[in-house]
């Protein structure tokens, strides 16, 4: 506990857990108690609220704004990510999209070949930017395609940060010179994503348990290290819905400690945490 931290009773901790589960599907374990205290104490201090009971009452009252309710969620998400995380996924993606380009691209309403990828739970953006950098540098012709990456997250703070596309140079640690060379380096200690790559990405704040504004189909879905924060029934529901918007020849990439649970009729495992769609063309939604 830090000196300014506000004490949290068992009853209050249970109410925090219940609220987060209801609004974000996130299950907090008892091990997260210290994290809850330190992160929410900062939020409460800004509001001049000195107890968790008062804070929870405030969130339930008409006095709290949408931003106050959002700040509760933002404070409790875990946003760890990095460029090229689990890079075997990107090798697979490059090969998959190579086949899409060579075989039978879908043609969009605008007459251009269409490619759609979703980074669901994109955090501060390293995942969707890695997708864009890998694909555009390998297949420059995609610049002429109707190619869009949807990058979404429930946490509005990380989405705003992601949309800026500016990171400290330390993010290059561990990247090969070939990968590091793609970033722009303005000389002020930051690295930036080249416009020709960042412009393919649409950033959006989206709770995966609210209605989705997009029907797909997606040629690839990255939903990595997101479901680990949900309990089993919630994970099953999420992967089932993702299966419905994945293209029949599409792939879904998930985190190293995750699996699709009861959705074995929708996906087949084709590689380490890589799933191919088992849905037929007719069942797939087409927007
Ligand atoms: C650990 S990060 C994973 C980032 C990236 N996918 C990766 O693997 O590097 C998990 C992200 O899931 C987001 N998240 C958690 N619950 C969510 C929900 N209900 N809807 C959308 N995003 C959620 C969090 O805000 C967080 O940014």
PDB file of C-alpha atoms and ligand atoms in Angstrom:
ATOM      1  CA  UNK A   1       0.000   0.000   0.000  1.00  0.00           C
ATOM      2  CA  UNK A   2       1.180   3.517  -0.762  1.00  0.00           C
ATOM      3  CA  UNK A   3       0.645   6.334   1.690  1.00  0.00           C
ATOM      4  CA  UNK A   4      -2.245   7.885  -0.288  1.00  0.00           C
ATOM      5  CA  UNK A   5      -4.006   4.563  -0.905  1.00  0.00           C
ATOM      6  CA  UNK A   6      -7.573   4.259   0.356  1.00  0.00           C
ATOM      7  CA  UNK A   7      -8.476   1.144   2.350  1.00  0.00           C
ATOM      8  CA  UNK A   8     -10.701  -1.460   0.711  1.00  0.00           C
ATOM      9  CA  UNK A   9     -12.942  -3.835   2.704  1.00  0.00           C
ATOM     10  CA  UNK A  10     -13.812  -7.347   1.449  1.00  0.00           C
ATOM     11  CA  UNK A  11     -17.356  -6.178   0.770  1.00  0.00           C
ATOM     12  CA  UNK A  12     -16.124  -3.215  -1.302  1.00  0.00           C
ATOM     13  CA  UNK A  13     -13.659  -5.438  -3.201  1.00  0.00           C
ATOM     14  CA  UNK A  14     -16.520  -7.801  -4.085  1.00  0.00           C
ATOM     15  CA  UNK A  15     -18.583  -4.853  -5.333  1.00  0.00           C
ATOM     16  CA  UNK A  16     -15.679  -3.643  -7.503  1.00  0.00           C
ATOM     17  CA  UNK A  17     -15.292  -7.183  -8.927  1.00  0.00           C
ATOM     18  CA  UNK A  18     -19.041  -7.429  -9.608  1.00  0.00           C
ATOM     19  CA  UNK A  19     -19.124  -4.074 -11.374  1.00  0.00           C
ATOM     20  CA  UNK A  20     -16.107  -4.868 -13.594  1.00  0.00           C
ATOM     21  CA  UNK A  21     -17.561  -8.257 -14.517  1.00  0.00           C
ATOM     22  CA  UNK A  22     -20.885  -6.671 -15.449  1.00  0.00           C
ATOM     23  CA  UNK A  23     -19.486  -3.834 -17.534  1.00  0.00           C
ATOM     24  CA  UNK A  24     -16.422  -5.443 -19.144  1.00  0.00           C
ATOM     25  CA  UNK A  25     -16.702  -9.221 -18.665  1.00  0.00           C
ATOM     26  CA  UNK A  26     -13.413  -9.078 -16.740  1.00  0.00           C
ATOM     27  CA  UNK A  27     -13.009 -11.439 -13.753  1.00  0.00           C
ATOM     28  CA  UNK A  28     -10.636 -10.061 -11.136  1.00  0.00           C
ATOM     29  CA  UNK A  29      -8.836 -12.597  -8.965  1.00  0.00           C
ATOM     30  CA  UNK A  30      -8.111 -11.910  -5.290  1.00  0.00           C
ATOM     31  CA  UNK A  31      -4.470 -11.432  -6.276  1.00  0.00           C
ATOM     32  CA  UNK A  32      -5.511  -8.155  -7.962  1.00  0.00           C
ATOM     33  CA  UNK A  33      -6.585  -6.536  -4.692  1.00  0.00           C
ATOM     34  CA  UNK A  34      -3.464  -4.349  -4.348  1.00  0.00           C
ATOM     35  CA  UNK A  35      -3.740  -3.285  -7.984  1.00  0.00           C
ATOM     36  CA  UNK A  36      -7.395  -2.309  -7.473  1.00  0.00           C
ATOM     37  CA  UNK A  37      -6.476  -0.230  -4.413  1.00  0.00           C
ATOM     38  CA  UNK A  38      -3.584   1.622  -6.030  1.00  0.00           C
ATOM     39  CA  UNK A  39      -5.251   2.296  -9.393  1.00  0.00           C
ATOM     40  CA  UNK A  40      -8.693   3.294  -8.101  1.00  0.00           C
ATOM     41  CA  UNK A  41      -7.242   5.368  -5.231  1.00  0.00           C
ATOM     42  CA  UNK A  42      -5.722   7.667  -7.889  1.00  0.00           C
ATOM     43  CA  UNK A  43      -9.090   7.982  -9.677  1.00  0.00           C
ATOM     44  CA  UNK A  44     -10.912   8.647  -6.386  1.00  0.00           C
ATOM     45  CA  UNK A  45      -8.380  11.256  -5.319  1.00  0.00           C
ATOM     46  CA  UNK A  46      -9.043  13.269  -8.487  1.00  0.00           C
ATOM     47  CA  UNK A  47     -12.737  13.173  -7.617  1.00  0.00           C
ATOM     48  CA  UNK A  48     -12.044  14.121  -3.957  1.00  0.00           C
ATOM     49  CA  UNK A  49     -13.754  10.912  -2.830  1.00  0.00           C
ATOM     50  CA  UNK A  50     -12.224   9.271   0.243  1.00  0.00           C
ATOM     51  CA  UNK A  51     -13.883   5.849   0.429  1.00  0.00           C
ATOM     52  CA  UNK A  52     -14.651   2.966  -1.955  1.00  0.00           C
ATOM     53  CA  UNK A  53     -18.253   2.826  -0.730  1.00  0.00           C
ATOM     54  CA  UNK A  54     -18.754   6.490  -1.627  1.00  0.00           C
ATOM     55  CA  UNK A  55     -17.028   5.950  -4.989  1.00  0.00           C
ATOM     56  CA  UNK A  56     -19.197   2.953  -5.912  1.00  0.00           C
ATOM     57  CA  UNK A  57     -22.345   4.869  -4.864  1.00  0.00           C
ATOM     58  CA  UNK A  58     -21.160   7.802  -6.979  1.00  0.00           C
ATOM     59  CA  UNK A  59     -20.708   5.544 -10.045  1.00  0.00           C
ATOM     60  CA  UNK A  60     -24.271   4.243  -9.578  1.00  0.00           C
ATOM     61  CA  UNK A  61     -25.711   7.727  -9.158  1.00  0.00           C
ATOM     62  CA  UNK A  62     -26.843  10.253 -11.742  1.00  0.00           C
ATOM     63  CA  UNK A  63     -23.996  12.518 -10.570  1.00  0.00           C
ATOM     64  CA  UNK A  64     -21.357  10.409 -12.373  1.00  0.00           C
ATOM     65  CA  UNK A  65     -20.740  11.011 -16.073  1.00  0.00           C
ATOM     66  CA  UNK A  66     -20.006   8.535 -18.868  1.00  0.00           C
ATOM     67  CA  UNK A  67     -16.333   9.529 -18.493  1.00  0.00           C
ATOM     68  CA  UNK A  68     -16.369   8.680 -14.758  1.00  0.00           C
ATOM     69  CA  UNK A  69     -17.781   5.233 -15.560  1.00  0.00           C
ATOM     70  CA  UNK A  70     -15.220   4.776 -18.338  1.00  0.00           C
ATOM     71  CA  UNK A  71     -12.361   5.824 -16.023  1.00  0.00           C
ATOM     72  CA  UNK A  72     -13.310   2.979 -13.657  1.00  0.00           C
ATOM     73  CA  UNK A  73     -12.828   0.460 -16.516  1.00  0.00           C
ATOM     74  CA  UNK A  74      -9.707   2.145 -17.897  1.00  0.00           C
ATOM     75  CA  UNK A  75      -8.079   1.968 -14.458  1.00  0.00           C
ATOM     76  CA  UNK A  76      -8.604  -1.780 -14.168  1.00  0.00           C
ATOM     77  CA  UNK A  77      -7.595  -3.137 -17.597  1.00  0.00           C
ATOM     78  CA  UNK A  78      -4.221  -4.786 -18.185  1.00  0.00           C
ATOM     79  CA  UNK A  79      -2.641  -3.404 -21.350  1.00  0.00           C
ATOM     80  CA  UNK A  80       0.682  -5.207 -21.682  1.00  0.00           C
ATOM     81  CA  UNK A  81       1.676  -5.552 -25.359  1.00  0.00           C
ATOM     82  CA  UNK A  82       4.628  -5.094 -27.699  1.00  0.00           C
ATOM     83  CA  UNK A  83       5.557  -4.995 -31.391  1.00  0.00           C
ATOM     84  CA  UNK A  84       5.848  -8.456 -33.027  1.00  0.00           C
ATOM     85  CA  UNK A  85       4.574 -10.210 -29.865  1.00  0.00           C
ATOM     86  CA  UNK A  86       4.368 -13.979 -30.589  1.00  0.00           C
ATOM     87  CA  UNK A  87       5.897 -13.439 -34.002  1.00  0.00           C
ATOM     88  CA  UNK A  88       4.990 -16.868 -35.402  1.00  0.00           C
ATOM     89  CA  UNK A  89       1.473 -15.401 -35.799  1.00  0.00           C
ATOM     90  CA  UNK A  90       2.805 -12.764 -38.189  1.00  0.00           C
ATOM     91  CA  UNK A  91       4.722 -15.349 -40.254  1.00  0.00           C
ATOM     92  CA  UNK A  92       1.468 -17.292 -40.604  1.00  0.00           C
ATOM     93  CA  UNK A  93      -0.508 -14.132 -41.436  1.00  0.00           C
ATOM     94  CA  UNK A  94       1.970 -13.135 -44.184  1.00  0.00           C
ATOM     95  CA  UNK A  95       1.656 -16.550 -45.783  1.00  0.00           C
ATOM     96  CA  UNK A  96      -2.168 -16.566 -45.433  1.00  0.00           C
ATOM     97  CA  UNK A  97      -2.578 -13.119 -47.007  1.00  0.00           C
ATOM     98  CA  UNK A  98      -0.122 -14.098 -49.774  1.00  0.00           C
ATOM     99  CA  UNK A  99      -2.577 -16.876 -50.681  1.00  0.00           C
ATOM    100  CA  UNK A 100      -5.578 -14.518 -50.510  1.00  0.00           C
ATOM    101  CA  UNK A 101      -3.792 -12.148 -52.908  1.00  0.00           C
ATOM    102  CA  UNK A 102      -2.788 -14.955 -55.281  1.00  0.00           C
ATOM    103  CA  UNK A 103      -6.086 -16.840 -55.275  1.00  0.00           C
ATOM    104  CA  UNK A 104      -9.413 -15.158 -55.000  1.00  0.00           C
ATOM    105  CA  UNK A 105      -9.654 -11.784 -53.315  1.00  0.00           C
ATOM    106  CA  UNK A 106     -13.172 -10.673 -52.391  1.00  0.00           C
ATOM    107  CA  UNK A 107     -14.222  -7.637 -54.417  1.00  0.00           C
ATOM    108  CA  UNK A 108     -15.745  -4.817 -52.352  1.00  0.00           C
ATOM    109  CA  UNK A 109     -18.665  -2.556 -53.317  1.00  0.00           C
ATOM    110  CA  UNK A 110     -16.112  -0.030 -54.653  1.00  0.00           C
ATOM    111  CA  UNK A 111     -14.781  -2.599 -57.154  1.00  0.00           C
ATOM    112  CA  UNK A 112     -11.422  -2.967 -55.392  1.00  0.00           C
ATOM    113  CA  UNK A 113     -10.152  -6.182 -53.840  1.00  0.00           C
ATOM    114  CA  UNK A 114     -11.137  -6.169 -50.186  1.00  0.00           C
ATOM    115  CA  UNK A 115      -9.128  -7.253 -47.143  1.00  0.00           C
ATOM    116  CA  UNK A 116     -10.319  -6.898 -43.564  1.00  0.00           C
ATOM    117  CA  UNK A 117      -8.405  -7.686 -40.363  1.00  0.00           C
ATOM    118  CA  UNK A 118      -9.565  -7.115 -36.777  1.00  0.00           C
ATOM    119  CA  UNK A 119      -7.254  -6.541 -33.834  1.00  0.00           C
ATOM    120  CA  UNK A 120      -9.798  -7.056 -31.039  1.00  0.00           C
ATOM    121  CA  UNK A 121      -8.287  -5.837 -27.758  1.00  0.00           C
ATOM    122  CA  UNK A 122      -5.532  -3.822 -29.480  1.00  0.00           C
ATOM    123  CA  UNK A 123      -4.283  -2.033 -26.345  1.00  0.00           C
ATOM    124  CA  UNK A 124      -1.800   0.756 -27.226  1.00  0.00           C
ATOM    125  CA  UNK A 125      -1.654  -0.297 -30.890  1.00  0.00           C
ATOM    126  CA  UNK A 126       1.535  -2.335 -31.271  1.00  0.00           C
ATOM    127  CA  UNK A 127      -0.467  -5.344 -32.540  1.00  0.00           C
ATOM    128  CA  UNK A 128      -2.395  -3.607 -35.388  1.00  0.00           C
ATOM    129  CA  UNK A 129       0.698  -1.612 -36.395  1.00  0.00           C
ATOM    130  CA  UNK A 130       2.726  -4.839 -36.572  1.00  0.00           C
ATOM    131  CA  UNK A 131       0.022  -6.327 -38.832  1.00  0.00           C
ATOM    132  CA  UNK A 132       0.116  -3.246 -41.104  1.00  0.00           C
ATOM    133  CA  UNK A 133       3.934  -3.108 -41.220  1.00  0.00           C
ATOM    134  CA  UNK A 134       4.273  -6.827 -41.992  1.00  0.00           C
ATOM    135  CA  UNK A 135       1.680  -6.854 -44.740  1.00  0.00           C
ATOM    136  CA  UNK A 136       2.385  -3.548 -46.498  1.00  0.00           C
ATOM    137  CA  UNK A 137       6.141  -4.103 -46.573  1.00  0.00           C
ATOM    138  CA  UNK A 138       5.683  -7.620 -47.942  1.00  0.00           C
ATOM    139  CA  UNK A 139       2.800  -6.829 -50.323  1.00  0.00           C
ATOM    140  CA  UNK A 140       3.019  -3.141 -51.418  1.00  0.00           C
ATOM    141  CA  UNK A 141       0.122  -3.753 -53.840  1.00  0.00           C
ATOM    142  CA  UNK A 142      -2.162  -3.743 -50.775  1.00  0.00           C
ATOM    143  CA  UNK A 143      -1.875   0.066 -50.821  1.00  0.00           C
ATOM    144  CA  UNK A 144      -4.211  -0.014 -53.833  1.00  0.00           C
ATOM    145  CA  UNK A 145      -6.624  -2.471 -52.192  1.00  0.00           C
ATOM    146  CA  UNK A 146      -9.626  -1.722 -50.043  1.00  0.00           C
ATOM    147  CA  UNK A 147      -7.530  -2.858 -47.065  1.00  0.00           C
ATOM    148  CA  UNK A 148      -8.605  -1.923 -43.546  1.00  0.00           C
ATOM    149  CA  UNK A 149      -7.522  -3.041 -40.095  1.00  0.00           C
ATOM    150  CA  UNK A 150     -10.075  -2.466 -37.347  1.00  0.00           C
ATOM    151  CA  UNK A 151      -8.253  -1.942 -34.037  1.00  0.00           C
ATOM    152  CA  UNK A 152     -10.547  -1.835 -31.015  1.00  0.00           C
ATOM    153  CA  UNK A 153     -10.297  -1.843 -27.247  1.00  0.00           C
ATOM    154  CA  UNK A 154     -12.627  -1.158 -24.335  1.00  0.00           C
ATOM    155  CA  UNK A 155     -10.067   1.162 -22.727  1.00  0.00           C
ATOM    156  CA  UNK A 156     -10.433   4.643 -24.247  1.00  0.00           C
ATOM    157  CA  UNK A 157      -7.035   5.794 -22.901  1.00  0.00           C
ATOM    158  CA  UNK A 158      -5.132   3.089 -24.800  1.00  0.00           C
ATOM    159  CA  UNK A 159      -7.155   3.634 -27.988  1.00  0.00           C
ATOM    160  CA  UNK A 160      -6.289   7.359 -27.936  1.00  0.00           C
ATOM    161  CA  UNK A 161      -2.632   6.520 -27.383  1.00  0.00           C
ATOM    162  CA  UNK A 162      -2.698   3.914 -30.161  1.00  0.00           C
ATOM    163  CA  UNK A 163      -4.214   6.349 -32.654  1.00  0.00           C
ATOM    164  CA  UNK A 164      -1.223   8.705 -32.217  1.00  0.00           C
ATOM    165  CA  UNK A 165       1.223   5.977 -33.320  1.00  0.00           C
ATOM    166  CA  UNK A 166       4.116   7.519 -31.367  1.00  0.00           C
ATOM    167  CA  UNK A 167       6.277   5.326 -29.108  1.00  0.00           C
ATOM    168  CA  UNK A 168       9.553   5.649 -27.194  1.00  0.00           C
ATOM    169  CA  UNK A 169      12.670   4.336 -28.971  1.00  0.00           C
ATOM    170  CA  UNK A 170      12.947   1.695 -26.229  1.00  0.00           C
ATOM    171  CA  UNK A 171      10.115  -0.176 -28.018  1.00  0.00           C
ATOM    172  CA  UNK A 172      12.682  -1.174 -30.656  1.00  0.00           C
ATOM    173  CA  UNK A 173      14.564  -3.366 -28.155  1.00  0.00           C
ATOM    174  CA  UNK A 174      14.793  -6.921 -29.417  1.00  0.00           C
ATOM    175  CA  UNK A 175      13.600  -6.108 -32.972  1.00  0.00           C
ATOM    176  CA  UNK A 176      15.786  -7.125 -35.904  1.00  0.00           C
ATOM    177  CA  UNK A 177      17.438  -4.247 -37.865  1.00  0.00           C
ATOM    178  CA  UNK A 178      15.138  -5.118 -40.792  1.00  0.00           C
ATOM    179  CA  UNK A 179      12.022  -4.640 -38.644  1.00  0.00           C
ATOM    180  CA  UNK A 180      13.390  -1.593 -36.804  1.00  0.00           C
ATOM    181  CA  UNK A 181      14.177   0.151 -40.119  1.00  0.00           C
ATOM    182  CA  UNK A 182      10.468   0.467 -40.996  1.00  0.00           C
ATOM    183  CA  UNK A 183       9.780   2.961 -38.187  1.00  0.00           C
ATOM    184  CA  UNK A 184      10.319   6.688 -38.717  1.00  0.00           C
ATOM    185  CA  UNK A 185      12.781   8.209 -36.248  1.00  0.00           C
ATOM    186  CA  UNK A 186      12.358  11.991 -36.016  1.00  0.00           C
ATOM    187  CA  UNK A 187      15.353  12.257 -33.638  1.00  0.00           C
ATOM    188  CA  UNK A 188      13.432  13.258 -30.501  1.00  0.00           C
ATOM    189  CA  UNK A 189      13.650   9.868 -28.786  1.00  0.00           C
ATOM    190  CA  UNK A 190      10.424   8.636 -30.377  1.00  0.00           C
ATOM    191  CA  UNK A 191       9.582   6.221 -33.170  1.00  0.00           C
ATOM    192  CA  UNK A 192       6.566   6.625 -35.450  1.00  0.00           C
ATOM    193  CA  UNK A 193       4.644   4.435 -37.844  1.00  0.00           C
ATOM    194  CA  UNK A 194       4.889   5.547 -41.498  1.00  0.00           C
ATOM    195  CA  UNK A 195       1.630   7.119 -42.710  1.00  0.00           C
ATOM    196  CA  UNK A 196       1.288   4.679 -45.627  1.00  0.00           C
ATOM    197  CA  UNK A 197       0.957   1.914 -43.016  1.00  0.00           C
ATOM    198  CA  UNK A 198      -0.942   3.684 -40.234  1.00  0.00           C
ATOM    199  CA  UNK A 199      -3.635   4.941 -42.604  1.00  0.00           C
ATOM    200  CA  UNK A 200      -4.948   1.395 -43.089  1.00  0.00           C
ATOM    201  CA  UNK A 201      -5.973   1.269 -39.403  1.00  0.00           C
ATOM    202  CA  UNK A 202      -9.282   2.431 -37.944  1.00  0.00           C
ATOM    203  CA  UNK A 203      -9.073   2.801 -34.157  1.00  0.00           C
ATOM    204  CA  UNK A 204     -12.271   2.465 -32.173  1.00  0.00           C
ATOM    205  CA  UNK A 205     -13.217   2.120 -28.529  1.00  0.00           C
ATOM    206  CA  UNK A 206     -15.410  -0.947 -28.327  1.00  0.00           C
ATOM    207  CA  UNK A 207     -16.508  -3.227 -25.513  1.00  0.00           C
ATOM    208  CA  UNK A 208     -16.514  -6.734 -26.997  1.00  0.00           C
ATOM    209  CA  UNK A 209     -19.722  -7.428 -25.039  1.00  0.00           C
ATOM    210  CA  UNK A 210     -21.635  -4.517 -26.559  1.00  0.00           C
ATOM    211  CA  UNK A 211     -23.253  -4.964 -29.989  1.00  0.00           C
ATOM    212  CA  UNK A 212     -20.584  -4.933 -32.715  1.00  0.00           C
ATOM    213  CA  UNK A 213     -20.895  -2.226 -35.377  1.00  0.00           C
ATOM    214  CA  UNK A 214     -19.235  -4.541 -37.927  1.00  0.00           C
ATOM    215  CA  UNK A 215     -20.408  -7.823 -39.393  1.00  0.00           C
ATOM    216  CA  UNK A 216     -17.279  -8.855 -41.268  1.00  0.00           C
ATOM    217  CA  UNK A 217     -16.256 -11.101 -42.778  1.00  0.00           C
ATOM    218  CA  UNK A 218     -12.688 -10.702 -41.517  1.00  0.00           C
ATOM    219  CA  UNK A 219      -9.832 -12.433 -43.339  1.00  0.00           C
ATOM    220  CA  UNK A 220      -7.995 -12.573 -40.026  1.00  0.00           C
ATOM    221  CA  UNK A 221      -8.837 -11.823 -36.405  1.00  0.00           C
ATOM    222  CA  UNK A 222      -6.286 -11.191 -33.688  1.00  0.00           C
ATOM    223  CA  UNK A 223      -7.860 -11.572 -30.245  1.00  0.00           C
ATOM    224  CA  UNK A 224      -4.759 -12.269 -28.199  1.00  0.00           C
ATOM    225  CA  UNK A 225      -4.307 -12.066 -24.448  1.00  0.00           C
ATOM    226  CA  UNK A 226      -7.806 -10.615 -24.011  1.00  0.00           C
ATOM    227  CA  UNK A 227      -9.914 -13.688 -23.155  1.00  0.00           C
ATOM    228  CA  UNK A 228      -7.542 -14.661 -20.309  1.00  0.00           C
ATOM    229  CA  UNK A 229      -9.230 -11.933 -18.266  1.00  0.00           C
ATOM    230  CA  UNK A 230     -12.681 -13.500 -18.757  1.00  0.00           C
ATOM    231  CA  UNK A 231     -14.154 -16.599 -17.135  1.00  0.00           C
ATOM    232  CA  UNK A 232     -14.881 -19.705 -19.248  1.00  0.00           C
ATOM    233  CA  UNK A 233     -18.538 -19.049 -20.216  1.00  0.00           C
ATOM    234  CA  UNK A 234     -17.636 -15.472 -21.218  1.00  0.00           C
ATOM    235  CA  UNK A 235     -14.673 -16.733 -23.278  1.00  0.00           C
ATOM    236  CA  UNK A 236     -16.897 -19.304 -25.018  1.00  0.00           C
ATOM    237  CA  UNK A 237     -19.452 -16.632 -25.927  1.00  0.00           C
ATOM    238  CA  UNK A 238     -16.758 -14.292 -27.281  1.00  0.00           C
ATOM    239  CA  UNK A 239     -15.033 -16.934 -29.428  1.00  0.00           C
ATOM    240  CA  UNK A 240     -18.404 -18.123 -30.742  1.00  0.00           C
ATOM    241  CA  UNK A 241     -19.229 -14.576 -31.885  1.00  0.00           C
ATOM    242  CA  UNK A 242     -15.757 -14.143 -33.402  1.00  0.00           C
ATOM    243  CA  UNK A 243     -16.269 -17.416 -35.304  1.00  0.00           C
ATOM    244  CA  UNK A 244     -19.381 -15.889 -36.875  1.00  0.00           C
ATOM    245  CA  UNK A 245     -17.507 -12.902 -38.319  1.00  0.00           C
ATOM    246  CA  UNK A 246     -14.384 -14.767 -39.469  1.00  0.00           C
ATOM    247  CA  UNK A 247     -14.331 -15.417 -43.239  1.00  0.00           C
ATOM    248  CA  UNK A 248     -14.738 -19.118 -44.188  1.00  0.00           C
ATOM    249  CA  UNK A 249     -11.094 -19.161 -45.326  1.00  0.00           C
ATOM    250  CA  UNK A 250      -9.935 -16.881 -42.494  1.00  0.00           C
ATOM    251  CA  UNK A 251      -7.743 -17.422 -39.441  1.00  0.00           C
ATOM    252  CA  UNK A 252      -7.968 -16.356 -35.826  1.00  0.00           C
ATOM    253  CA  UNK A 253      -4.905 -15.806 -33.643  1.00  0.00           C
ATOM    254  CA  UNK A 254      -5.229 -16.028 -29.857  1.00  0.00           C
ATOM    255  CA  UNK A 255      -2.915 -15.726 -26.844  1.00  0.00           C
ATOM    256  CA  UNK A 256      -0.430 -18.436 -25.858  1.00  0.00           C
ATOM    257  CA  UNK A 257      -2.445 -19.458 -22.776  1.00  0.00           C
ATOM    258  CA  UNK A 258      -5.894 -19.314 -24.419  1.00  0.00           C
ATOM    259  CA  UNK A 259      -8.094 -21.799 -26.313  1.00  0.00           C
ATOM    260  CA  UNK A 260     -11.458 -21.589 -28.072  1.00  0.00           C
ATOM    261  CA  UNK A 261     -13.132 -23.847 -25.481  1.00  0.00           C
ATOM    262  CA  UNK A 262     -16.504 -25.206 -26.584  1.00  0.00           C
ATOM    263  CA  UNK A 263     -16.299 -23.754 -30.093  1.00  0.00           C
ATOM    264  CA  UNK A 264     -14.724 -26.767 -31.793  1.00  0.00           C
ATOM    265  CA  UNK A 265     -17.467 -26.759 -34.462  1.00  0.00           C
ATOM    266  CA  UNK A 266     -16.448 -23.272 -35.570  1.00  0.00           C
ATOM    267  CA  UNK A 267     -12.652 -23.546 -35.541  1.00  0.00           C
ATOM    268  CA  UNK A 268      -9.924 -26.057 -36.204  1.00  0.00           C
ATOM    269  CA  UNK A 269      -6.485 -25.708 -34.668  1.00  0.00           C
ATOM    270  CA  UNK A 270      -3.937 -25.384 -37.481  1.00  0.00           C
ATOM    271  CA  UNK A 271      -0.859 -24.209 -35.588  1.00  0.00           C
ATOM    272  CA  UNK A 272       0.247 -22.976 -32.191  1.00  0.00           C
ATOM    273  CA  UNK A 273      -2.743 -20.799 -31.074  1.00  0.00           C
ATOM    274  CA  UNK A 274      -3.803 -20.375 -34.713  1.00  0.00           C
ATOM    275  CA  UNK A 275      -7.327 -21.416 -35.695  1.00  0.00           C
ATOM    276  CA  UNK A 276      -8.857 -21.784 -39.165  1.00  0.00           C
ATOM    277  CA  UNK A 277     -12.569 -21.191 -39.679  1.00  0.00           C
ATOM    278  CA  UNK A 278     -14.806 -24.234 -40.065  1.00  0.00           C
ATOM    279  CA  UNK A 279     -17.764 -22.085 -41.092  1.00  0.00           C
ATOM    280  CA  UNK A 280     -19.160 -22.550 -44.581  1.00  0.00           C
ATOM    281  CA  UNK A 281     -19.522 -19.666 -47.042  1.00  0.00           C
ATOM    282  CA  UNK A 282     -23.335 -19.546 -46.572  1.00  0.00           C
ATOM    283  CA  UNK A 283     -23.144 -19.234 -42.800  1.00  0.00           C
ATOM    284  CA  UNK A 284     -20.626 -16.411 -42.889  1.00  0.00           C
ATOM    285  CA  UNK A 285     -21.986 -12.875 -42.503  1.00  0.00           C
ATOM    286  CA  UNK A 286     -21.133 -10.588 -45.341  1.00  0.00           C
ATOM    287  CA  UNK A 287     -21.430  -6.835 -44.722  1.00  0.00           C
TER     288      UNK A 287
HETATM  289  C1  LIG B   1      -3.021  -7.617 -22.437  1.00  0.00           C
HETATM  290  S1  LIG B   1      -3.808  -6.572 -23.596  1.00  0.00           S
HETATM  291  C2  LIG B   1      -3.509  -7.463 -25.101  1.00  0.00           C
HETATM  292  C3  LIG B   1      -3.025  -6.561 -26.217  1.00  0.00           C
HETATM  293  C4  LIG B   1      -2.677  -7.286 -27.528  1.00  0.00           C
HETATM  294  N1  LIG B   1      -3.821  -7.981 -28.057  1.00  0.00           N
HETATM  295  C5  LIG B   1      -1.507  -8.228 -27.337  1.00  0.00           C
HETATM  296  O1  LIG B   1      -1.712  -9.441 -27.253  1.00  0.00           O
HETATM  297  O2  LIG B   1      -0.376  -7.756 -27.253  1.00  0.00           O
HETATM  298  C6  LIG B   1      -5.549  -6.922 -23.313  1.00  0.00           C
HETATM  299  C7  LIG B   1      -6.479  -5.805 -23.805  1.00  0.00           C
HETATM  300  O3  LIG B   1      -7.836  -6.292 -23.783  1.00  0.00           O
HETATM  301  C8  LIG B   1      -8.667  -5.189 -23.490  1.00  0.00           C
HETATM  302  N2  LIG B   1      -9.992  -5.650 -23.028  1.00  0.00           N
HETATM  303  C9  LIG B   1     -10.301  -6.235 -21.841  1.00  0.00           C
HETATM  304  N3  LIG B   1     -11.622  -6.456 -21.761  1.00  0.00           N
HETATM  305  C10 LIG B   1     -12.174  -6.017 -22.920  1.00  0.00           C
HETATM  306  C11 LIG B   1     -13.498  -5.955 -23.427  1.00  0.00           C
HETATM  307  N4  LIG B   1     -14.542  -6.388 -22.730  1.00  0.00           N
HETATM  308  N5  LIG B   1     -13.691  -5.437 -24.669  1.00  0.00           N
HETATM  309  C12 LIG B   1     -12.644  -4.984 -25.379  1.00  0.00           C
HETATM  310  N6  LIG B   1     -11.366  -4.994 -24.960  1.00  0.00           N
HETATM  311  C13 LIG B   1     -11.127  -5.499 -23.734  1.00  0.00           C
HETATM  312  C14 LIG B   1      -7.881  -4.424 -22.432  1.00  0.00           C
HETATM  313  O4  LIG B   1      -8.296  -3.083 -22.315  1.00  0.00           O
HETATM  314  C15 LIG B   1      -6.441  -4.578 -22.916  1.00  0.00           C
HETATM  315  O5  LIG B   1      -5.978  -3.448 -23.622  1.00  0.00           O
END
